[in-house]
mmCIF file of C-alpha atoms and ligand atoms in Angstrom:
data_model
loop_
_atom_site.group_PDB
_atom_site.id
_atom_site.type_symbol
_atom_site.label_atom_id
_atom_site.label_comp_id
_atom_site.label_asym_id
_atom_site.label_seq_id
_atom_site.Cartn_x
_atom_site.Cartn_y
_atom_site.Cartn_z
ATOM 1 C CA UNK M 1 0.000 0.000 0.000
ATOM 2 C CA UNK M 2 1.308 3.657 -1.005
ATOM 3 C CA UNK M 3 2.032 5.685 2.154
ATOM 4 C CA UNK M 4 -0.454 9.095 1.429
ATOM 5 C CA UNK M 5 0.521 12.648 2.725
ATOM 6 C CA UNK M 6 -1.800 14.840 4.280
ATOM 7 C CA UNK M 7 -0.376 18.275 5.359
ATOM 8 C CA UNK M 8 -2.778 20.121 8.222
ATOM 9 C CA UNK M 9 -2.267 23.191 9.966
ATOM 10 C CA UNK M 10 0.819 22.999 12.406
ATOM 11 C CA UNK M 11 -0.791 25.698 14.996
ATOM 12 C CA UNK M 12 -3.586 28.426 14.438
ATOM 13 C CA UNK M 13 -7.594 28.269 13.870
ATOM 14 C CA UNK M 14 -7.944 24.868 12.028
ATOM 15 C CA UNK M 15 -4.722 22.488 13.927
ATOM 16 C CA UNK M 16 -7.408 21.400 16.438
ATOM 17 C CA UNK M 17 -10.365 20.440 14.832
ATOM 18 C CA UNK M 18 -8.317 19.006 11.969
ATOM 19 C CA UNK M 19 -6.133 16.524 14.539
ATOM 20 C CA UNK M 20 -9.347 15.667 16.176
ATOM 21 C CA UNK M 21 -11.361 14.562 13.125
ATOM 22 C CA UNK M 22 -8.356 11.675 12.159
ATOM 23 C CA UNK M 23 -7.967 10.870 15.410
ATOM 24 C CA UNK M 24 -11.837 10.224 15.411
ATOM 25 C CA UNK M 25 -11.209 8.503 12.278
ATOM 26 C CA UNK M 26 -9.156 6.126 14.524
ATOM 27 C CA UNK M 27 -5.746 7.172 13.576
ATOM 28 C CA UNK M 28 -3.482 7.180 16.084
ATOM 29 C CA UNK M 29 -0.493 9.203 15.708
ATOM 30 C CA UNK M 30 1.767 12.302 17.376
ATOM 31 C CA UNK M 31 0.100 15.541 17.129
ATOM 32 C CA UNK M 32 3.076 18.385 16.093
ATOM 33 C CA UNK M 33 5.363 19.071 18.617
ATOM 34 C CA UNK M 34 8.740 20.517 16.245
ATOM 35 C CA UNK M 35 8.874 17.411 13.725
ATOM 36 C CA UNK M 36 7.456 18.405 10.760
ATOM 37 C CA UNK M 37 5.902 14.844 10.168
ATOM 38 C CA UNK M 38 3.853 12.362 12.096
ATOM 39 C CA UNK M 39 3.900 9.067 10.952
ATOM 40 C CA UNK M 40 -0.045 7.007 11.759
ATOM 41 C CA UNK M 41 1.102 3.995 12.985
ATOM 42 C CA UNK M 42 -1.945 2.254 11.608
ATOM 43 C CA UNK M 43 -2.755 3.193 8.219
ATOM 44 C CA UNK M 44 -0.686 4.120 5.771
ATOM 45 C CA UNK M 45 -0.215 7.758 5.925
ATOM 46 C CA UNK M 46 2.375 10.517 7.002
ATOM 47 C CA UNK M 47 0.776 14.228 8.493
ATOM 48 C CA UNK M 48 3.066 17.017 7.457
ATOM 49 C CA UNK M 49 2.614 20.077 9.955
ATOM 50 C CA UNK M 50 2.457 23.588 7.520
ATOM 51 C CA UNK M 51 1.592 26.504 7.863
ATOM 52 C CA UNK M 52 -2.013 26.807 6.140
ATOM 53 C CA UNK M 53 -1.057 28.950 3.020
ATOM 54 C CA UNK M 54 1.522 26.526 1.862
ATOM 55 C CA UNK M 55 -0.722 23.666 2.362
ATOM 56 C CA UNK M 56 -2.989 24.277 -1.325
ATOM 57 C CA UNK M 57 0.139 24.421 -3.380
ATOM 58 C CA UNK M 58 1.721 21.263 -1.264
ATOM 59 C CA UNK M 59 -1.384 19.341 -2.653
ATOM 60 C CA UNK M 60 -1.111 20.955 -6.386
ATOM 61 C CA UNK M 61 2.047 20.037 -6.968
ATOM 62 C CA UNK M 62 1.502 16.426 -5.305
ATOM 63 C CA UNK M 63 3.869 17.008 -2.324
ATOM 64 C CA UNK M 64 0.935 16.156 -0.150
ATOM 65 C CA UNK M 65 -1.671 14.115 -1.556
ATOM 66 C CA UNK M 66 -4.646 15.727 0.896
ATOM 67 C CA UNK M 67 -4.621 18.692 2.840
ATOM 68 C CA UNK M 68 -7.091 20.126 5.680
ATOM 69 C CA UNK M 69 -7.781 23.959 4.666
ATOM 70 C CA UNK M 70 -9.929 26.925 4.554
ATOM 71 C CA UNK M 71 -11.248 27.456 1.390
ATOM 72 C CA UNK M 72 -10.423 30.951 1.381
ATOM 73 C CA UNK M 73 -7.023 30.068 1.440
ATOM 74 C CA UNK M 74 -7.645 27.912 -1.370
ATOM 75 C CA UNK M 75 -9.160 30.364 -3.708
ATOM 76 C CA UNK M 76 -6.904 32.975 -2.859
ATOM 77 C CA UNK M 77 -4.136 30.764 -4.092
ATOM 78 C CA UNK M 78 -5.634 30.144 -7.216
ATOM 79 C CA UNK M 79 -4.875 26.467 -6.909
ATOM 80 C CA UNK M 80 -5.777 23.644 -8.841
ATOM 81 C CA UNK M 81 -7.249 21.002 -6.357
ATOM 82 C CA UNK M 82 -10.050 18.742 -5.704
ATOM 83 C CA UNK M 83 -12.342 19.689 -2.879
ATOM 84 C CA UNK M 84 -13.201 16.092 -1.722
ATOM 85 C CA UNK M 85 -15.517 17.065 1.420
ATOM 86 C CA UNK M 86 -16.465 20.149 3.512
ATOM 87 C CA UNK M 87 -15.697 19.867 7.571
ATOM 88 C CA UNK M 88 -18.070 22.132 8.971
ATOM 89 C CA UNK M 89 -15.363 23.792 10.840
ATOM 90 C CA UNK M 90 -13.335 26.993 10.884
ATOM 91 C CA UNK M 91 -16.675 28.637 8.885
ATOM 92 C CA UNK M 92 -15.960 32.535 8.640
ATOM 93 C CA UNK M 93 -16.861 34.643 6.041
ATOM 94 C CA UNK M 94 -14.757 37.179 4.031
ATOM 95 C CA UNK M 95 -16.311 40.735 4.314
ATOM 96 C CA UNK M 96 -15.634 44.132 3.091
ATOM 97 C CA UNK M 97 -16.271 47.006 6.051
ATOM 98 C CA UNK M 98 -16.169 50.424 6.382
ATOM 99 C CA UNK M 99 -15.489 53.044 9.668
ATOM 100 C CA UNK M 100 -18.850 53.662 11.177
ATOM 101 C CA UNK M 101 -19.436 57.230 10.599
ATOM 102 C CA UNK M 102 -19.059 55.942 6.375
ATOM 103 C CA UNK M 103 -21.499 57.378 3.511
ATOM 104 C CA UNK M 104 -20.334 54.265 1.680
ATOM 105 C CA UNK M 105 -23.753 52.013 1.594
ATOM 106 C CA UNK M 106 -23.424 50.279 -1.857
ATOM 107 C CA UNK M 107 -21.064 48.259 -3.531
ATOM 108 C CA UNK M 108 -20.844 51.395 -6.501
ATOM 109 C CA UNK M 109 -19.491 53.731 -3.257
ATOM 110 C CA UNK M 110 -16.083 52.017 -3.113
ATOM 111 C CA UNK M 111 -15.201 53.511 -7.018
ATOM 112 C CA UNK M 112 -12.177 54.999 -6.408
ATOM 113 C CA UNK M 113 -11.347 54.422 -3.128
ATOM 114 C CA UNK M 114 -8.637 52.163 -1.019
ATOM 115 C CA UNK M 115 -9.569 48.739 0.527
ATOM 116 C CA UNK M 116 -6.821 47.265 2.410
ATOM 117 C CA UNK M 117 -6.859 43.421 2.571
ATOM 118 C CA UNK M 118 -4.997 40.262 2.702
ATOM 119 C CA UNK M 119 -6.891 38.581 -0.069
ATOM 120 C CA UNK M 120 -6.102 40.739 -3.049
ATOM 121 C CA UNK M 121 -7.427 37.593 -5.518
ATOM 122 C CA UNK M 122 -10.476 37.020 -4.062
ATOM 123 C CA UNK M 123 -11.189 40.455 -3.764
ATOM 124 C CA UNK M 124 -10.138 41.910 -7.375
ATOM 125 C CA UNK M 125 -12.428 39.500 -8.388
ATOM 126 C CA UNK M 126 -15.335 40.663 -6.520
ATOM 127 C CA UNK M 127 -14.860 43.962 -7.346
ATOM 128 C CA UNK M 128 -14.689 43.339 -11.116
ATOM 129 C CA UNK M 129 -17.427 41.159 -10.852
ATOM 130 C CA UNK M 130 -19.540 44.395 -9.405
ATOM 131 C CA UNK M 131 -17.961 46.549 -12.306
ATOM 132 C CA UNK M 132 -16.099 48.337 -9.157
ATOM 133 C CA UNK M 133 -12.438 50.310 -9.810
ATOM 134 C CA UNK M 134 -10.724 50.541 -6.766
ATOM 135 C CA UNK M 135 -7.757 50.393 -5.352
ATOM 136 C CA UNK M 136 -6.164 47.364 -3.691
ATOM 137 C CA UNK M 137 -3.696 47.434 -0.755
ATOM 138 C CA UNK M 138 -2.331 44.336 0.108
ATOM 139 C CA UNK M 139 -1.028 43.964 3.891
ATOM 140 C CA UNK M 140 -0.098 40.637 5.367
ATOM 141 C CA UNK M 141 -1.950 41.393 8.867
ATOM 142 C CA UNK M 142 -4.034 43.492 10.994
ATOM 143 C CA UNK M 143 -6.058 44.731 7.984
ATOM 144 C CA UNK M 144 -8.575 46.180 10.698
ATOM 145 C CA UNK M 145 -6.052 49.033 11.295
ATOM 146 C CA UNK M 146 -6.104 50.166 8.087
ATOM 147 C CA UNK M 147 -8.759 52.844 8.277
ATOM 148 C CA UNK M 148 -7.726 54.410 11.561
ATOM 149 C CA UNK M 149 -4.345 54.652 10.072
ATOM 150 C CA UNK M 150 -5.258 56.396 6.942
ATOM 151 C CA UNK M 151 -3.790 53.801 4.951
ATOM 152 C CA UNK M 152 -7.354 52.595 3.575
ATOM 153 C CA UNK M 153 -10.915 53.988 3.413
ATOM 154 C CA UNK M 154 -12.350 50.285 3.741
ATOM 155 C CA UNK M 155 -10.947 46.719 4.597
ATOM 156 C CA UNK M 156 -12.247 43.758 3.395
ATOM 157 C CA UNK M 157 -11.269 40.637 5.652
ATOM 158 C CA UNK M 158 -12.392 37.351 7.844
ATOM 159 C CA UNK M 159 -15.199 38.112 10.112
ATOM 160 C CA UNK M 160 -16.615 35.131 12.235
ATOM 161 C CA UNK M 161 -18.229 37.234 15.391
ATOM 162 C CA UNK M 162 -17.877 40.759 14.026
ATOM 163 C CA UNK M 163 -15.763 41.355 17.384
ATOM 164 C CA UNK M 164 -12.691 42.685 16.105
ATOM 165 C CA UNK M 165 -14.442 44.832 13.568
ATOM 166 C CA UNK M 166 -16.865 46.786 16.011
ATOM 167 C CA UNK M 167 -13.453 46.993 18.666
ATOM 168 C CA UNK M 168 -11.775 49.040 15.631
ATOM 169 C CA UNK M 169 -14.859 51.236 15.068
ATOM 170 C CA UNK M 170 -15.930 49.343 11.478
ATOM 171 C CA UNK M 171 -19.301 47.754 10.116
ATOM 172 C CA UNK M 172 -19.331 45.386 7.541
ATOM 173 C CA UNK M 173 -20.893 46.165 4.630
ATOM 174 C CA UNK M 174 -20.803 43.622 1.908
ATOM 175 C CA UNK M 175 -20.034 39.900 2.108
ATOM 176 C CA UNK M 176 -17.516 38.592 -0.530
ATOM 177 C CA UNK M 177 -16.941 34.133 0.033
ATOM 178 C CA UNK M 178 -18.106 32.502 2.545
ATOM 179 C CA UNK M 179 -15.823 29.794 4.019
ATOM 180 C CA UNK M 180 -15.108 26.716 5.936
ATOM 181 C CA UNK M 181 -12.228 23.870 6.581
ATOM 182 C CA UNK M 182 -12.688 21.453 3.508
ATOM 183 C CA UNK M 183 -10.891 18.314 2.717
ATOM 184 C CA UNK M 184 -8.643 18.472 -0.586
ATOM 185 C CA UNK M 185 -6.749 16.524 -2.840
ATOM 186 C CA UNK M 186 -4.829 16.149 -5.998
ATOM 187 C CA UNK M 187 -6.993 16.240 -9.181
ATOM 188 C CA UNK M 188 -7.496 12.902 -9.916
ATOM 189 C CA UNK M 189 -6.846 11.773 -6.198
ATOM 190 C CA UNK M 190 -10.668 10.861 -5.790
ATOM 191 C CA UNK M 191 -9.817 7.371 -8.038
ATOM 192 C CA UNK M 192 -6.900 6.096 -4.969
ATOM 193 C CA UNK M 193 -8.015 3.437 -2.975
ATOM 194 C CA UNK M 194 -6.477 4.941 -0.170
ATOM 195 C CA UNK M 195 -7.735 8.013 -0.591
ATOM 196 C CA UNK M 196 -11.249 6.867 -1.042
ATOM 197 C CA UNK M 197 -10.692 4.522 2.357
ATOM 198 C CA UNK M 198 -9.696 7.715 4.403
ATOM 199 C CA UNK M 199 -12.906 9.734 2.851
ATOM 200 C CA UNK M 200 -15.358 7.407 4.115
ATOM 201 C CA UNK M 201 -14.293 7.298 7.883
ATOM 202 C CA UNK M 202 -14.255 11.056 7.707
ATOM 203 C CA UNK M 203 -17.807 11.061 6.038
ATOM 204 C CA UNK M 204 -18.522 8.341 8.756
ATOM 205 C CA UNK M 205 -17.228 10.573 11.759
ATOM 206 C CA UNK M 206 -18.805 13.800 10.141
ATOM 207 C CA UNK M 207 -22.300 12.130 9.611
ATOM 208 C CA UNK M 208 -22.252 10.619 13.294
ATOM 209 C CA UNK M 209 -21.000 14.001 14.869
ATOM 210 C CA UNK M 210 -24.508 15.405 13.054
ATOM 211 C CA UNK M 211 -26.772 12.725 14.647
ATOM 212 C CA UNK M 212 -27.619 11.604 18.416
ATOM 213 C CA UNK M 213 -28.517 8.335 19.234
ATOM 214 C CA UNK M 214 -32.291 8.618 21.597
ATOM 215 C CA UNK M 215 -33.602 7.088 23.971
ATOM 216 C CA UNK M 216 -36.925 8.082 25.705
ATOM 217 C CA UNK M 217 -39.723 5.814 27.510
ATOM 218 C CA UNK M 218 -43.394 6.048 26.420
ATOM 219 C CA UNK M 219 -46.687 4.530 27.744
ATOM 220 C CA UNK M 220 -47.874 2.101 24.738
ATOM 221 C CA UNK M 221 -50.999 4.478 24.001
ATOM 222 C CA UNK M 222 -48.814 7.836 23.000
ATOM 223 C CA UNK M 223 -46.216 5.894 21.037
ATOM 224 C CA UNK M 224 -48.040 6.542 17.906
ATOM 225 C CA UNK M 225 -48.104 10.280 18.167
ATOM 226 C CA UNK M 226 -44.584 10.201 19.313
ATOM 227 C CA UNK M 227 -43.099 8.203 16.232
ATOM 228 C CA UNK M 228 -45.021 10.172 14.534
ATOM 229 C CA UNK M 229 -43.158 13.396 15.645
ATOM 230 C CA UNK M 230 -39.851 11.988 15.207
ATOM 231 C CA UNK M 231 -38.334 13.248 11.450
ATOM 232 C CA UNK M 232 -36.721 10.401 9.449
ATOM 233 C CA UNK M 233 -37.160 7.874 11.841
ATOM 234 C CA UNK M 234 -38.747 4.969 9.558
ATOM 235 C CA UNK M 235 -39.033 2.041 12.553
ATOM 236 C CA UNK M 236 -37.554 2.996 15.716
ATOM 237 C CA UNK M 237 -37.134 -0.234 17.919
ATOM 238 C CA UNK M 238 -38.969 -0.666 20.634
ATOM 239 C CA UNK M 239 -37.913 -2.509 24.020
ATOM 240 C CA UNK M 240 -40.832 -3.151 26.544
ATOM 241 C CA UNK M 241 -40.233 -1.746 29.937
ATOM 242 C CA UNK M 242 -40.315 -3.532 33.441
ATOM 243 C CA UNK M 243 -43.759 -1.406 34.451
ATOM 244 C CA UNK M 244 -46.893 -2.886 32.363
ATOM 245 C CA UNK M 245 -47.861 -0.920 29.580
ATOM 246 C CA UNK M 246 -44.756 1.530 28.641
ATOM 247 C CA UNK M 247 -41.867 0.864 26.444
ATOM 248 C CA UNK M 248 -38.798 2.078 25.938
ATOM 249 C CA UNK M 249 -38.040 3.698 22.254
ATOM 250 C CA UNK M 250 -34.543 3.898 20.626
ATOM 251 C CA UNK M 251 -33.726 5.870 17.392
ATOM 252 C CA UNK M 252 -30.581 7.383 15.673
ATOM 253 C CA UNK M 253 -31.867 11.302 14.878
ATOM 254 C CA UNK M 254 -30.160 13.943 13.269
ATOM 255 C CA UNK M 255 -29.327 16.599 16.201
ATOM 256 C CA UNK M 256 -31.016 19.623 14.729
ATOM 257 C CA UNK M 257 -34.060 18.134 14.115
ATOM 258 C CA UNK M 258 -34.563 16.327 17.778
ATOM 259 C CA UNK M 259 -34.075 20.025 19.483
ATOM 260 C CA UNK M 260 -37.003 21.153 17.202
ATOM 261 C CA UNK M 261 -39.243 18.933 18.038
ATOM 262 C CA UNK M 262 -38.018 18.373 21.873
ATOM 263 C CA UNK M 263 -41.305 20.290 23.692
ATOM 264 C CA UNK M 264 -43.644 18.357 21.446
ATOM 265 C CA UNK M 265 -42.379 15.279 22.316
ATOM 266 C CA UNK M 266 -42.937 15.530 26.494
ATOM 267 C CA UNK M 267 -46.325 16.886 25.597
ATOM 268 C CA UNK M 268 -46.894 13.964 23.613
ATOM 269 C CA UNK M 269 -45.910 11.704 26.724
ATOM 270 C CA UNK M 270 -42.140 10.705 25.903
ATOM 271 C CA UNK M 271 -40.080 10.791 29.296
ATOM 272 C CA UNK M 272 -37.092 10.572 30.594
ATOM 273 C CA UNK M 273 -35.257 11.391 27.181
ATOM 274 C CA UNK M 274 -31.669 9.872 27.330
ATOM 275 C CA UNK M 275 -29.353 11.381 24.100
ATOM 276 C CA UNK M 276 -25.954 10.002 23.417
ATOM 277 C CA UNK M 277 -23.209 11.078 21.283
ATOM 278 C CA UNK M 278 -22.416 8.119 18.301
ATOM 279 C CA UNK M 279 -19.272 7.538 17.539
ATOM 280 C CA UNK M 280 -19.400 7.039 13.856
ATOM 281 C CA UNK M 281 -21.930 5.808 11.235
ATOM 282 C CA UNK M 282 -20.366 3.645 8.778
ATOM 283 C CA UNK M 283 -21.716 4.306 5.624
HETATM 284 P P1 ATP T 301 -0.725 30.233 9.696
HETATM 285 O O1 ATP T 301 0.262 30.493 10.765
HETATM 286 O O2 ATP T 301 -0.949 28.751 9.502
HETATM 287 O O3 ATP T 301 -0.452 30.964 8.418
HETATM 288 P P2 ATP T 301 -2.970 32.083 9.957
HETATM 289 O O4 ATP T 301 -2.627 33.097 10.976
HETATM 290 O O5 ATP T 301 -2.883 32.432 8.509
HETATM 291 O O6 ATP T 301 -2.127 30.746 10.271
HETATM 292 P P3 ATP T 301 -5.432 31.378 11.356
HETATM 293 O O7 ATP T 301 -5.764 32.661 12.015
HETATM 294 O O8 ATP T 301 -4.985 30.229 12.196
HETATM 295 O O9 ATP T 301 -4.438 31.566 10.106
HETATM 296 O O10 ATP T 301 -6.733 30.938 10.520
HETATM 297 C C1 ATP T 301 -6.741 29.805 9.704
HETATM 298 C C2 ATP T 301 -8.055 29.730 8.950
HETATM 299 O O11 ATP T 301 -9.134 29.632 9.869
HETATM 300 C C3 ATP T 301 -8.417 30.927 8.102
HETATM 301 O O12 ATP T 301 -7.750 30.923 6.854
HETATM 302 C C4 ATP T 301 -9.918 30.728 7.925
HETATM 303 O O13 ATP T 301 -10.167 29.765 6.905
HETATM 304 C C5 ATP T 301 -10.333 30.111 9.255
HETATM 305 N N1 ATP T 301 -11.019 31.032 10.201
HETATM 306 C C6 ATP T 301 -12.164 30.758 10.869
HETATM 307 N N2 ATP T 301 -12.541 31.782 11.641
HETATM 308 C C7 ATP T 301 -11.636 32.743 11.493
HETATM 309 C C8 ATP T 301 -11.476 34.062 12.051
HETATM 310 N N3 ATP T 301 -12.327 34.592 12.917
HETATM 311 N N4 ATP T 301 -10.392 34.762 11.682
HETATM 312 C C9 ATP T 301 -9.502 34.234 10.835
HETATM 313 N N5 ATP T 301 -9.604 33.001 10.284
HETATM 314 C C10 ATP T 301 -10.662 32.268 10.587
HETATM 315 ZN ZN1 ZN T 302 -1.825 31.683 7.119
#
């Protein structure tokens, strides 16, 4: 078996969640410490520690054969990859704001004037997808400065709260990409075996992190109403209980949906509602 690469973040925003979901894909291996590889002891597969805006081109030109990144980072770098799966972490979205006390309100406003950024791609592209001319200053960090130094009249950045933003006296004003952490590999790299055997845990471990295993006791004449309120659930199983007349009802529920529909349930008679995490879902 080929020994595949997979370079994550060595520290910042996405190193956590991305070491958690292969170790919930039952890898077990060293997270970075100052080697720049991890070898998994049990599959066959190395984890190079980079810093995320290396980690497209690593991938591109097949030094890595997967990668863990934001797509922002992605698109800014132009490269050509294969996004194999989204991660549902590290979601932020790329904005363009504006000092409070601004008359800019519409896209059209920003002709002519300076937008400081660290995403010069993605945001020339916006602007000449909005017919906009204006001009682009590129700064590695600390875009959110910008304004109050003069240096800009707008910035266009990551926003996931809006915190940092509102502390440096700005309001966002137009939303360029959204983003999250997605999976990516070499065009072409969907066809490996390997590949394809590391996908499906993660899809497994993604799909069980989404859903809650339930259980919730029921006297025998509400059980109707209460499968009836449960979404998806096609035949829950159901395990009689010690006291005459009540059961015991187990189903696998996406999470989202159960919360919905959590006060309807106890008026429907469903008690002592037990929810677990699951581990994974092989699918
Ligand atoms: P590196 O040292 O690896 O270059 P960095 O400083 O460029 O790290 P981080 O701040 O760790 O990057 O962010 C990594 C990624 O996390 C971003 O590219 C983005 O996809 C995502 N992210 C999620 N929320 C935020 C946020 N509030 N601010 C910045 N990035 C965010
Ligand atoms: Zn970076």
């Amino acid at each position: 078996m080929k020994t595949l690469k997979i370079a994550i973040q060595k520290s910042g925003r996405l190193n956590e969640k991305s070491v958690e979901i292969l170790k919930n894909c039952g890898l077990s291996f060293e997270n970075y410490k100052s080697s720049l590889i991890s070898s998994v002891s049990n599959f066959p597969l190395e984890i190079l520690f980079l810093r995320d805006d290396d980690i497209p081109e690593y991938v591109q030109d097949g030094i890595a054969d997967l990668g863990i990144v934001g797509e922002n980072v992605i698109t800014e770098a132009g490269a050509q990859v294969t996004y194999l799966q989204k991660l549902g972490f590290g979601k932020c979205t790329l904005k363009i704001a504006v000092p409070n006390n601004s008359t800019v309100s519409e896209i059209s406003d920003l002709e002519g004037l300076a937008i400081a950024t660290s995403y010069p791609v993605i945001l020339e592209k916006y602007l000449q997808e909005n017919n906009v001319n204006a001009q682009i200053r590129t700064i590695s960090g600390s875009v959110e400065i910008g304004p109050g130094l003069g240096l800009s009249d707008a910035i266009c950045d990551i926003v996931s709260t809006g915190g940092t933003l509102k502390s440096n006296g700005l309001k966002p004003f137009a939303e360029v990409m959204q983003s999250e952490a997605v999976l990516i590999g070499r065009e072409g790299s969907e066809f490996n075996p390997e590949v394809l055997e590391l996908l499906q845990r993660i899809k497994s471990v993604l799909k069980a992190k989404a859903t809650k295993y339930v259980v919730l006791n029921v006297a025998r004449e509400n059980l109707e109403k209460v499968v009836s309120l449960l979404p998806g659930v096609k035949s829950p199983t159901i395990v009689p209980l010690f006291e005459e007349g009540w059961v015991a009802l187990h189903s696998v529920i996406a999470e989202q949906d159960f919360w919905e529909k959590i006060n309807a349930l106890k008026v429907a008679g469903a008690e002592g509602i037990v929810v677990m995490p699951i581990e994974k879902i092989i699918i």
